[in-house]
Amino acid sequence: MAATFTVCATAIPLAVLAGTASALPEDALPGDPSLSDYSAPESDEDVTVTPIDFQVSNQLEPGSSYTLRGFLYEPADAEGCTTVLQANHALTTGAWYWDIPFEQDRYSIARTIVKESGISFLALNKLGYGQPDHPYRSSDRPNGYTVTVEALADASHQVTQQLREDGYERVGLIGHSAGSEESELQAGLYQDVDALILSGFTHLATERFTAQIATQEVPRTLTDDYPFFFGDHETRDSFLFTDLADPELVKALHPLVNETPAGEILSIGPQPSRAVAPLIDVPVLTLIAEADEIFNAAGAPVDEATFLSSDDVTFNSYPGIGHGVEFHRNGPEITQDVADWISARPDALPSCR
């Protein structure tokens, strides 16, 4: 198997784009809907947006039943679409990651993929994520210590099964950061998807992030089953963004940040997906941020050797950007690369148009 590596140097506007972020109190806690005037995602002329729920059990609580809540984005001109890209977000984020309320015509991942690729996009809050009454909705919250990487991959698998039962013939997975780990784990363990897209993820953590986990994040989990991962917005931003991100966009994301299940924090370190990645035999796209402060871009060659069973593996490498891959100023071009990759693989994820 030979992987394709591409260094993508896209044009980056020098001007800071106009923002619409609400003022954020200095002592703001994450995920509080009162901190902004954001509203729920709405349909536009190209994309139909519908709130959607799924019932899942928590792997570590046999017999349990929890609701995952989010939004389904569908092509407005393709009724009955049977191809869908199912998304798994990162630590601290949520369903909003895929359709941020800041210059959506530029930065919305979900809307761009639906418009450009002609497929549907499912953005759910993972188990334990979101705040009550938030416009981007919230999923049910079990005991945070039971919400592990393995449990989240299993919950995502349950959603995929339900999508198949509801008539979707092709289901792809897209993940960011920890969501990539869980998507990769699901794809390898359950063999239930038709394509896999990984963003902001390799199997090599940076020394800085490893130290952050050991000295800051693990201690936080000892007293709180849903801590504020990174502890404050300044630290979080320093891990996610470089100076190629619009400061107004970064600020606009602050009110959306969610607390993170302790179980996910405690179980992500070993990256269990590495054990099953060699079993993945569907097309794989990985988006590498060369200035990522969490997952080291130097891990890409290791990952190339990991996908032994797939004959279609692509790595796109983007210089100068950080872990919040799509939210730097060249983010729209990166998302367009994803849409183009999907469109070039009609056998895996056919357009509904």
mmCIF file of C-alpha atoms in Angstrom:
data_model
loop_
_atom_site.group_PDB
_atom_site.id
_atom_site.type_symbol
_atom_site.label_atom_id
_atom_site.label_comp_id
_atom_site.label_asym_id
_atom_site.label_seq_id
_atom_site.Cartn_x
_atom_site.Cartn_y
_atom_site.Cartn_z
ATOM 1 C CA MET A 1 0.000 0.000 0.000
ATOM 2 C CA ALA A 2 1.368 3.395 -0.977
ATOM 3 C CA ALA A 3 0.042 6.531 0.666
ATOM 4 C CA THR A 4 -0.190 9.863 -1.100
ATOM 5 C CA PHE A 5 1.426 12.778 0.727
ATOM 6 C CA THR A 6 0.580 16.308 -0.388
ATOM 7 C CA VAL A 7 1.857 19.548 1.112
ATOM 8 C CA CYS A 8 -0.969 22.036 0.618
ATOM 9 C CA ALA A 9 0.105 25.658 0.515
ATOM 10 C CA THR A 10 -3.076 27.688 0.168
ATOM 11 C CA ALA A 11 -3.290 31.443 -0.068
ATOM 12 C CA ILE A 12 -3.966 33.115 3.293
ATOM 13 C CA PRO A 13 -5.577 36.573 3.346
ATOM 14 C CA LEU A 14 -3.539 39.106 5.277
ATOM 15 C CA ALA A 15 -6.497 41.147 6.460
ATOM 16 C CA VAL A 16 -8.285 40.150 9.630
ATOM 17 C CA LEU A 17 -11.824 39.174 8.684
ATOM 18 C CA ALA A 18 -14.744 40.937 10.311
ATOM 19 C CA GLY A 19 -16.149 39.003 13.261
ATOM 20 C CA THR A 20 -19.480 38.718 15.008
ATOM 21 C CA ALA A 21 -18.380 37.369 18.386
ATOM 22 C CA SER A 22 -20.261 38.362 21.507
ATOM 23 C CA ALA A 23 -18.418 39.968 24.408
ATOM 24 C CA LEU A 24 -17.060 37.336 26.788
ATOM 25 C CA PRO A 25 -16.803 37.951 30.533
ATOM 26 C CA GLU A 26 -13.323 37.411 31.926
ATOM 27 C CA ASP A 27 -14.578 34.738 34.331
ATOM 28 C CA ALA A 28 -16.712 32.925 31.748
ATOM 29 C CA LEU A 29 -17.177 29.220 32.155
ATOM 30 C CA PRO A 30 -17.387 27.020 29.055
ATOM 31 C CA GLY A 31 -20.609 26.102 27.320
ATOM 32 C CA ASP A 32 -22.891 28.649 28.991
ATOM 33 C CA PRO A 33 -25.613 29.680 26.486
ATOM 34 C CA SER A 34 -26.029 33.018 28.290
ATOM 35 C CA LEU A 35 -22.562 34.084 27.159
ATOM 36 C CA SER A 36 -23.615 34.708 23.583
ATOM 37 C CA ASP A 37 -26.571 35.481 21.384
ATOM 38 C CA TYR A 38 -25.947 32.520 19.086
ATOM 39 C CA SER A 39 -28.967 30.731 17.632
ATOM 40 C CA ALA A 40 -29.468 27.166 16.430
ATOM 41 C CA PRO A 41 -28.295 26.256 12.908
ATOM 42 C CA GLU A 42 -30.852 27.092 10.231
ATOM 43 C CA SER A 43 -31.522 25.859 6.706
ATOM 44 C CA ASP A 44 -30.392 27.926 3.734
ATOM 45 C CA GLU A 45 -31.070 27.699 0.008
ATOM 46 C CA ASP A 46 -28.520 24.909 -0.438
ATOM 47 C CA VAL A 47 -28.683 22.973 2.829
ATOM 48 C CA THR A 48 -31.633 21.686 4.848
ATOM 49 C CA VAL A 49 -30.851 21.501 8.587
ATOM 50 C CA THR A 50 -32.950 19.314 10.883
ATOM 51 C CA PRO A 51 -32.530 18.565 14.610
ATOM 52 C CA ILE A 52 -32.076 14.826 15.085
ATOM 53 C CA ASP A 53 -31.760 12.404 18.018
ATOM 54 C CA PHE A 54 -30.341 8.894 18.450
ATOM 55 C CA GLN A 55 -30.750 6.484 21.338
ATOM 56 C CA VAL A 56 -27.592 4.648 22.415
ATOM 57 C CA SER A 57 -26.355 2.644 25.357
ATOM 58 C CA ASN A 58 -23.151 3.348 27.240
ATOM 59 C CA GLN A 59 -20.802 0.395 26.878
ATOM 60 C CA LEU A 60 -19.748 0.635 30.529
ATOM 61 C CA GLU A 61 -23.335 0.755 31.795
ATOM 62 C CA PRO A 62 -25.076 -2.400 30.523
ATOM 63 C CA GLY A 63 -28.775 -1.803 29.907
ATOM 64 C CA SER A 64 -28.428 1.978 29.889
ATOM 65 C CA SER A 65 -30.146 4.269 27.394
ATOM 66 C CA TYR A 66 -28.997 7.778 26.523
ATOM 67 C CA THR A 67 -29.956 10.306 23.860
ATOM 68 C CA LEU A 68 -27.426 11.866 21.482
ATOM 69 C CA ARG A 69 -28.644 15.151 19.996
ATOM 70 C CA GLY A 70 -27.455 17.170 17.054
ATOM 71 C CA PHE A 71 -28.291 18.158 13.498
ATOM 72 C CA LEU A 72 -28.622 16.516 10.097
ATOM 73 C CA TYR A 73 -27.479 18.618 7.119
ATOM 74 C CA GLU A 74 -28.925 17.498 3.758
ATOM 75 C CA PRO A 75 -28.657 18.772 0.175
ATOM 76 C CA ALA A 76 -31.744 20.896 -0.434
ATOM 77 C CA ASP A 77 -31.889 19.701 -4.041
ATOM 78 C CA ALA A 78 -31.533 15.942 -3.344
ATOM 79 C CA GLU A 79 -34.493 14.562 -1.447
ATOM 80 C CA GLY A 80 -33.982 11.103 0.026
ATOM 81 C CA CYS A 81 -30.175 11.255 0.066
ATOM 82 C CA THR A 82 -28.730 7.862 1.079
ATOM 83 C CA THR A 83 -25.089 8.907 1.557
ATOM 84 C CA VAL A 84 -24.045 10.507 4.833
ATOM 85 C CA LEU A 85 -20.827 11.621 6.517
ATOM 86 C CA GLN A 86 -21.096 11.008 10.269
ATOM 87 C CA ALA A 87 -18.959 13.315 12.430
ATOM 88 C CA ASN A 88 -17.185 12.851 15.767
ATOM 89 C CA HIS A 89 -15.881 16.036 17.384
ATOM 90 C CA ALA A 90 -12.901 16.615 19.684
ATOM 91 C CA LEU A 91 -12.432 17.182 23.403
ATOM 92 C CA THR A 92 -13.976 20.494 24.575
ATOM 93 C CA THR A 93 -16.046 20.967 21.420
ATOM 94 C CA GLY A 94 -19.426 19.664 20.217
ATOM 95 C CA ALA A 95 -21.768 19.455 17.264
ATOM 96 C CA TRP A 96 -21.073 23.154 16.735
ATOM 97 C CA TYR A 97 -17.527 22.360 15.556
ATOM 98 C CA TRP A 98 -18.845 21.369 12.153
ATOM 99 C CA ASP A 99 -20.984 24.495 11.652
ATOM 100 C CA ILE A 100 -19.574 27.317 13.770
ATOM 101 C CA PRO A 101 -21.691 30.491 14.144
ATOM 102 C CA PHE A 102 -18.964 32.692 12.699
ATOM 103 C CA GLU A 103 -18.888 33.515 8.980
ATOM 104 C CA GLN A 104 -20.629 30.244 8.207
ATOM 105 C CA ASP A 105 -20.348 30.772 4.472
ATOM 106 C CA ARG A 106 -16.561 30.534 4.902
ATOM 107 C CA TYR A 107 -15.943 28.265 7.870
ATOM 108 C CA SER A 108 -18.831 25.798 8.069
ATOM 109 C CA ILE A 109 -17.451 22.324 7.411
ATOM 110 C CA ALA A 110 -20.861 20.650 7.263
ATOM 111 C CA ARG A 111 -22.407 23.121 4.819
ATOM 112 C CA THR A 112 -19.405 23.148 2.502
ATOM 113 C CA ILE A 113 -19.290 19.357 2.271
ATOM 114 C CA VAL A 114 -23.039 19.107 1.652
ATOM 115 C CA LYS A 115 -22.990 21.817 -1.014
ATOM 116 C CA GLU A 116 -19.822 20.706 -2.773
ATOM 117 C CA SER A 117 -20.086 16.904 -2.454
ATOM 118 C CA GLY A 118 -23.845 16.448 -2.647
ATOM 119 C CA ILE A 119 -24.032 14.173 0.415
ATOM 120 C CA SER A 120 -25.611 14.543 3.858
ATOM 121 C CA PHE A 121 -23.679 15.385 7.032
ATOM 122 C CA LEU A 122 -24.546 14.266 10.568
ATOM 123 C CA ALA A 123 -23.210 16.414 13.430
ATOM 124 C CA LEU A 124 -24.019 15.037 16.886
ATOM 125 C CA ASN A 125 -22.864 15.993 20.344
ATOM 126 C CA LYS A 126 -20.995 12.953 21.615
ATOM 127 C CA LEU A 127 -22.153 11.208 24.773
ATOM 128 C CA GLY A 128 -21.736 13.599 27.713
ATOM 129 C CA TYR A 129 -21.250 16.746 25.618
ATOM 130 C CA GLY A 130 -23.240 19.970 25.463
ATOM 131 C CA GLN A 131 -25.075 22.178 27.943
ATOM 132 C CA PRO A 132 -28.827 22.173 28.681
ATOM 133 C CA ASP A 133 -30.798 24.762 26.676
ATOM 134 C CA HIS A 134 -27.838 25.505 24.391
ATOM 135 C CA PRO A 135 -28.926 26.335 20.792
ATOM 136 C CA TYR A 136 -26.485 23.696 19.522
ATOM 137 C CA ARG A 137 -28.268 21.216 21.789
ATOM 138 C CA SER A 138 -26.805 18.762 24.282
ATOM 139 C CA SER A 139 -26.590 15.003 24.597
ATOM 140 C CA ASP A 140 -27.334 13.109 27.782
ATOM 141 C CA ARG A 141 -24.613 13.110 30.426
ATOM 142 C CA PRO A 142 -23.708 9.815 32.129
ATOM 143 C CA ASN A 143 -21.150 9.625 34.906
ATOM 144 C CA GLY A 144 -18.099 11.127 33.190
ATOM 145 C CA TYR A 145 -15.752 8.388 34.338
ATOM 146 C CA THR A 146 -17.719 5.861 32.246
ATOM 147 C CA VAL A 147 -17.454 7.880 29.018
ATOM 148 C CA THR A 148 -14.218 6.438 27.637
ATOM 149 C CA VAL A 149 -12.729 6.505 24.153
ATOM 150 C CA GLU A 150 -13.889 2.914 23.681
ATOM 151 C CA ALA A 151 -17.418 3.734 24.891
ATOM 152 C CA LEU A 152 -17.620 6.723 22.540
ATOM 153 C CA ALA A 153 -16.477 4.627 19.568
ATOM 154 C CA ASP A 154 -19.126 2.060 20.460
ATOM 155 C CA ALA A 155 -21.835 4.748 20.733
ATOM 156 C CA SER A 156 -20.809 6.070 17.313
ATOM 157 C CA HIS A 157 -21.031 2.520 15.953
ATOM 158 C CA GLN A 158 -24.583 2.287 17.294
ATOM 159 C CA VAL A 159 -25.466 5.474 15.405
ATOM 160 C CA THR A 160 -23.959 4.045 12.212
ATOM 161 C CA GLN A 161 -26.078 0.907 12.618
ATOM 162 C CA GLN A 162 -29.204 3.014 13.010
ATOM 163 C CA LEU A 163 -28.329 5.038 9.915
ATOM 164 C CA ARG A 164 -28.037 1.804 7.929
ATOM 165 C CA GLU A 165 -31.380 0.637 9.297
ATOM 166 C CA ASP A 166 -32.922 3.968 8.277
ATOM 167 C CA GLY A 167 -31.904 3.449 4.648
ATOM 168 C CA TYR A 168 -28.483 5.028 4.318
ATOM 169 C CA GLU A 169 -26.513 2.893 1.877
ATOM 170 C CA ARG A 170 -23.164 4.644 2.316
ATOM 171 C CA VAL A 171 -21.829 5.973 5.628
ATOM 172 C CA GLY A 172 -18.463 7.687 6.042
ATOM 173 C CA LEU A 173 -16.820 8.903 9.243
ATOM 174 C CA ILE A 174 -15.044 12.197 9.841
ATOM 175 C CA GLY A 175 -13.348 13.049 13.115
ATOM 176 C CA HIS A 176 -11.281 15.819 14.611
ATOM 177 C CA SER A 177 -8.587 15.119 17.233
ATOM 178 C CA ALA A 178 -10.064 12.734 19.834
ATOM 179 C CA GLY A 179 -12.990 12.322 17.464
ATOM 180 C CA SER A 180 -10.495 11.014 14.910
ATOM 181 C CA GLU A 181 -9.203 8.501 17.446
ATOM 182 C CA GLU A 182 -12.752 7.312 18.115
ATOM 183 C CA SER A 183 -13.650 7.243 14.417
ATOM 184 C CA GLU A 184 -10.534 5.248 13.580
ATOM 185 C CA LEU A 185 -11.246 2.866 16.464
ATOM 186 C CA GLN A 186 -14.794 2.370 15.231
ATOM 187 C CA ALA A 187 -13.751 1.840 11.604
ATOM 188 C CA GLY A 188 -11.131 -0.738 12.536
ATOM 189 C CA LEU A 189 -13.027 -2.543 15.258
ATOM 190 C CA TYR A 190 -16.477 -2.746 13.689
ATOM 191 C CA GLN A 191 -15.682 -2.587 9.949
ATOM 192 C CA ASP A 192 -18.930 -0.678 9.449
ATOM 193 C CA VAL A 193 -18.124 2.397 7.329
ATOM 194 C CA ASP A 194 -17.273 3.192 3.710
ATOM 195 C CA ALA A 195 -14.658 5.943 4.163
ATOM 196 C CA LEU A 196 -12.637 7.528 6.962
ATOM 197 C CA ILE A 197 -11.474 11.142 7.284
ATOM 198 C CA LEU A 198 -9.128 12.133 10.128
ATOM 199 C CA SER A 199 -8.310 15.746 11.024
ATOM 200 C CA GLY A 200 -5.782 17.064 13.533
ATOM 201 C CA PHE A 201 -4.579 13.598 14.484
ATOM 202 C CA THR A 202 -1.584 11.319 14.354
ATOM 203 C CA HIS A 203 -0.447 8.493 16.625
ATOM 204 C CA LEU A 204 2.326 10.662 18.075
ATOM 205 C CA ALA A 205 1.491 13.184 20.797
ATOM 206 C CA THR A 206 3.780 16.186 21.276
ATOM 207 C CA GLU A 207 5.958 16.453 24.359
ATOM 208 C CA ARG A 208 4.089 19.596 25.394
ATOM 209 C CA PHE A 209 0.693 17.890 25.231
ATOM 210 C CA THR A 210 1.974 14.776 26.991
ATOM 211 C CA ALA A 211 3.178 16.964 29.845
ATOM 212 C CA GLN A 212 -0.132 18.859 29.909
ATOM 213 C CA ILE A 213 -2.061 15.601 30.263
ATOM 214 C CA ALA A 214 0.172 14.249 33.014
ATOM 215 C CA THR A 215 0.554 17.390 35.119
ATOM 216 C CA GLN A 216 -2.731 19.234 34.551
ATOM 217 C CA GLU A 217 -5.508 17.168 32.991
ATOM 218 C CA VAL A 218 -5.212 13.890 34.915
ATOM 219 C CA PRO A 219 -5.149 15.736 38.271
ATOM 220 C CA ARG A 220 -8.278 17.645 37.233
ATOM 221 C CA THR A 221 -10.129 14.367 36.659
ATOM 222 C CA LEU A 222 -9.475 13.319 40.261
ATOM 223 C CA THR A 223 -11.981 15.866 41.555
ATOM 224 C CA ASP A 224 -14.381 16.369 38.625
ATOM 225 C CA ASP A 225 -15.907 13.883 36.184
ATOM 226 C CA TYR A 226 -16.479 16.717 33.666
ATOM 227 C CA PRO A 227 -13.539 19.127 33.993
ATOM 228 C CA PHE A 228 -12.739 22.115 31.795
ATOM 229 C CA PHE A 229 -9.984 20.510 29.704
ATOM 230 C CA PHE A 230 -7.000 22.898 29.425
ATOM 231 C CA GLY A 231 -8.322 24.818 32.453
ATOM 232 C CA ASP A 232 -8.781 28.190 30.727
ATOM 233 C CA HIS A 233 -9.360 29.667 27.288
ATOM 234 C CA GLU A 234 -5.863 31.126 26.946
ATOM 235 C CA THR A 235 -4.183 27.746 27.418
ATOM 236 C CA ARG A 236 -6.678 26.046 25.125
ATOM 237 C CA ASP A 237 -6.158 28.627 22.389
ATOM 238 C CA SER A 238 -2.371 28.260 22.608
ATOM 239 C CA PHE A 239 -2.715 24.540 21.859
ATOM 240 C CA LEU A 240 -5.250 24.930 19.050
ATOM 241 C CA PHE A 241 -4.284 27.985 17.025
ATOM 242 C CA THR A 242 -1.331 29.754 15.433
ATOM 243 C CA ASP A 243 -1.205 33.375 14.316
ATOM 244 C CA LEU A 244 -2.758 32.215 11.044
ATOM 245 C CA ALA A 245 -6.132 32.032 12.819
ATOM 246 C CA ASP A 246 -8.452 35.033 12.894
ATOM 247 C CA PRO A 247 -8.472 36.341 16.496
ATOM 248 C CA GLU A 248 -12.157 37.193 16.182
ATOM 249 C CA LEU A 249 -12.973 33.620 15.209
ATOM 250 C CA VAL A 250 -10.983 32.281 18.168
ATOM 251 C CA LYS A 251 -12.877 34.601 20.514
ATOM 252 C CA ALA A 252 -16.211 33.605 18.969
ATOM 253 C CA LEU A 253 -15.588 29.978 19.932
ATOM 254 C CA HIS A 254 -15.092 30.650 23.657
ATOM 255 C CA PRO A 255 -18.786 30.580 24.652
ATOM 256 C CA LEU A 256 -19.177 27.254 22.834
ATOM 257 C CA VAL A 257 -16.469 25.311 24.692
ATOM 258 C CA ASN A 258 -17.797 22.272 26.578
ATOM 259 C CA GLU A 259 -16.552 20.365 29.591
ATOM 260 C CA THR A 260 -14.946 17.001 28.762
ATOM 261 C CA PRO A 261 -15.783 13.577 30.248
ATOM 262 C CA ALA A 262 -13.037 12.429 32.610
ATOM 263 C CA GLY A 263 -13.167 8.921 31.160
ATOM 264 C CA GLU A 264 -12.272 10.213 27.704
ATOM 265 C CA ILE A 265 -9.311 12.143 29.119
ATOM 266 C CA LEU A 266 -8.036 9.137 31.057
ATOM 267 C CA SER A 267 -8.385 6.661 28.174
ATOM 268 C CA ILE A 268 -7.130 8.598 25.160
ATOM 269 C CA GLY A 269 -3.412 8.437 26.007
ATOM 270 C CA PRO A 270 -2.761 4.879 24.754
ATOM 271 C CA GLN A 271 -4.623 5.649 21.490
ATOM 272 C CA PRO A 272 -6.253 2.205 21.229
ATOM 273 C CA SER A 273 -7.091 2.764 17.557
ATOM 274 C CA ARG A 274 -3.474 1.972 16.656
ATOM 275 C CA ALA A 275 -4.203 -1.716 17.348
ATOM 276 C CA VAL A 276 -7.046 -1.930 14.828
ATOM 277 C CA ALA A 277 -5.982 0.636 12.199
ATOM 278 C CA PRO A 278 -4.269 -2.098 10.135
ATOM 279 C CA LEU A 279 -7.719 -3.675 9.638
ATOM 280 C CA ILE A 280 -9.239 -0.605 7.976
ATOM 281 C CA ASP A 281 -9.752 -1.367 4.286
ATOM 282 C CA VAL A 282 -11.715 1.694 3.120
ATOM 283 C CA PRO A 283 -10.398 4.989 1.661
ATOM 284 C CA VAL A 284 -8.631 7.111 4.289
ATOM 285 C CA LEU A 285 -7.872 10.845 4.245
ATOM 286 C CA THR A 286 -5.739 12.438 6.972
ATOM 287 C CA LEU A 287 -5.354 16.220 7.400
ATOM 288 C CA ILE A 288 -2.030 17.050 9.046
ATOM 289 C CA ALA A 289 -1.397 20.438 10.703
ATOM 290 C CA GLU A 290 2.362 20.935 10.599
ATOM 291 C CA ALA A 291 2.346 23.299 13.597
ATOM 292 C CA ASP A 292 0.018 21.103 15.686
ATOM 293 C CA GLU A 293 0.819 21.404 19.413
ATOM 294 C CA ILE A 294 -1.175 18.267 20.312
ATOM 295 C CA PHE A 295 -0.543 15.561 17.722
ATOM 296 C CA ASN A 296 2.893 15.780 16.155
ATOM 297 C CA ALA A 297 3.012 15.985 12.367
ATOM 298 C CA ALA A 298 6.119 13.800 12.564
ATOM 299 C CA GLY A 299 3.775 10.911 13.326
ATOM 300 C CA ALA A 300 2.429 10.875 9.766
ATOM 301 C CA PRO A 301 5.013 8.377 8.423
ATOM 302 C CA VAL A 302 4.128 6.063 11.314
ATOM 303 C CA ASP A 303 0.484 6.299 10.329
ATOM 304 C CA GLU A 304 1.343 5.526 6.705
ATOM 305 C CA ALA A 305 2.711 2.199 7.842
ATOM 306 C CA THR A 306 -0.366 1.602 9.995
ATOM 307 C CA PHE A 307 -3.032 1.466 7.268
ATOM 308 C CA LEU A 308 -1.955 -1.871 5.849
ATOM 309 C CA SER A 309 -5.301 -3.017 4.465
ATOM 310 C CA SER A 310 -6.357 0.092 2.534
ATOM 311 C CA ASP A 311 -5.130 0.716 -0.994
ATOM 312 C CA ASP A 312 -6.395 4.333 -0.917
ATOM 313 C CA VAL A 313 -4.655 6.400 1.767
ATOM 314 C CA THR A 314 -4.051 10.150 1.388
ATOM 315 C CA PHE A 315 -2.192 12.526 3.713
ATOM 316 C CA ASN A 316 -2.628 16.273 3.133
ATOM 317 C CA SER A 317 -0.101 18.338 5.064
ATOM 318 C CA TYR A 318 -0.712 22.041 5.769
ATOM 319 C CA PRO A 319 2.189 24.269 6.906
ATOM 320 C CA GLY A 320 1.834 26.951 9.532
ATOM 321 C CA ILE A 321 -1.486 25.912 11.051
ATOM 322 C CA GLY A 322 -2.303 24.425 14.427
ATOM 323 C CA HIS A 323 -4.550 21.763 15.893
ATOM 324 C CA GLY A 324 -7.793 23.621 15.130
ATOM 325 C CA VAL A 325 -7.130 22.756 11.517
ATOM 326 C CA GLU A 326 -10.146 24.111 9.661
ATOM 327 C CA PHE A 327 -10.401 27.310 11.720
ATOM 328 C CA HIS A 328 -7.281 29.003 10.433
ATOM 329 C CA ARG A 329 -7.598 31.521 7.625
ATOM 330 C CA ASN A 330 -6.995 28.848 5.002
ATOM 331 C CA GLY A 331 -9.653 26.638 6.613
ATOM 332 C CA PRO A 332 -12.146 27.076 3.755
ATOM 333 C CA GLU A 333 -9.548 25.755 1.285
ATOM 334 C CA ILE A 334 -8.837 22.782 3.578
ATOM 335 C CA THR A 335 -12.526 21.903 3.789
ATOM 336 C CA GLN A 336 -12.759 22.237 0.005
ATOM 337 C CA ASP A 337 -9.926 19.705 -0.243
ATOM 338 C CA VAL A 338 -12.047 17.316 1.827
ATOM 339 C CA ALA A 339 -15.078 17.887 -0.402
ATOM 340 C CA ASP A 340 -12.969 17.291 -3.514
ATOM 341 C CA TRP A 341 -11.565 14.071 -2.004
ATOM 342 C CA ILE A 342 -15.092 12.831 -1.349
ATOM 343 C CA SER A 343 -16.277 13.749 -4.844
ATOM 344 C CA ALA A 344 -13.365 11.820 -6.351
ATOM 345 C CA ARG A 345 -14.566 8.610 -4.632
ATOM 346 C CA PRO A 346 -18.123 7.993 -5.844
ATOM 347 C CA ASP A 347 -17.836 4.267 -5.132
ATOM 348 C CA ALA A 348 -17.342 5.006 -1.436
ATOM 349 C CA LEU A 349 -19.461 8.132 -0.922
ATOM 350 C CA PRO A 350 -21.615 8.761 -4.010
ATOM 351 C CA SER A 351 -23.287 12.127 -4.491
ATOM 352 C CA CYS A 352 -27.038 12.222 -4.048
ATOM 353 C CA ARG A 353 -27.475 14.654 -6.935
#
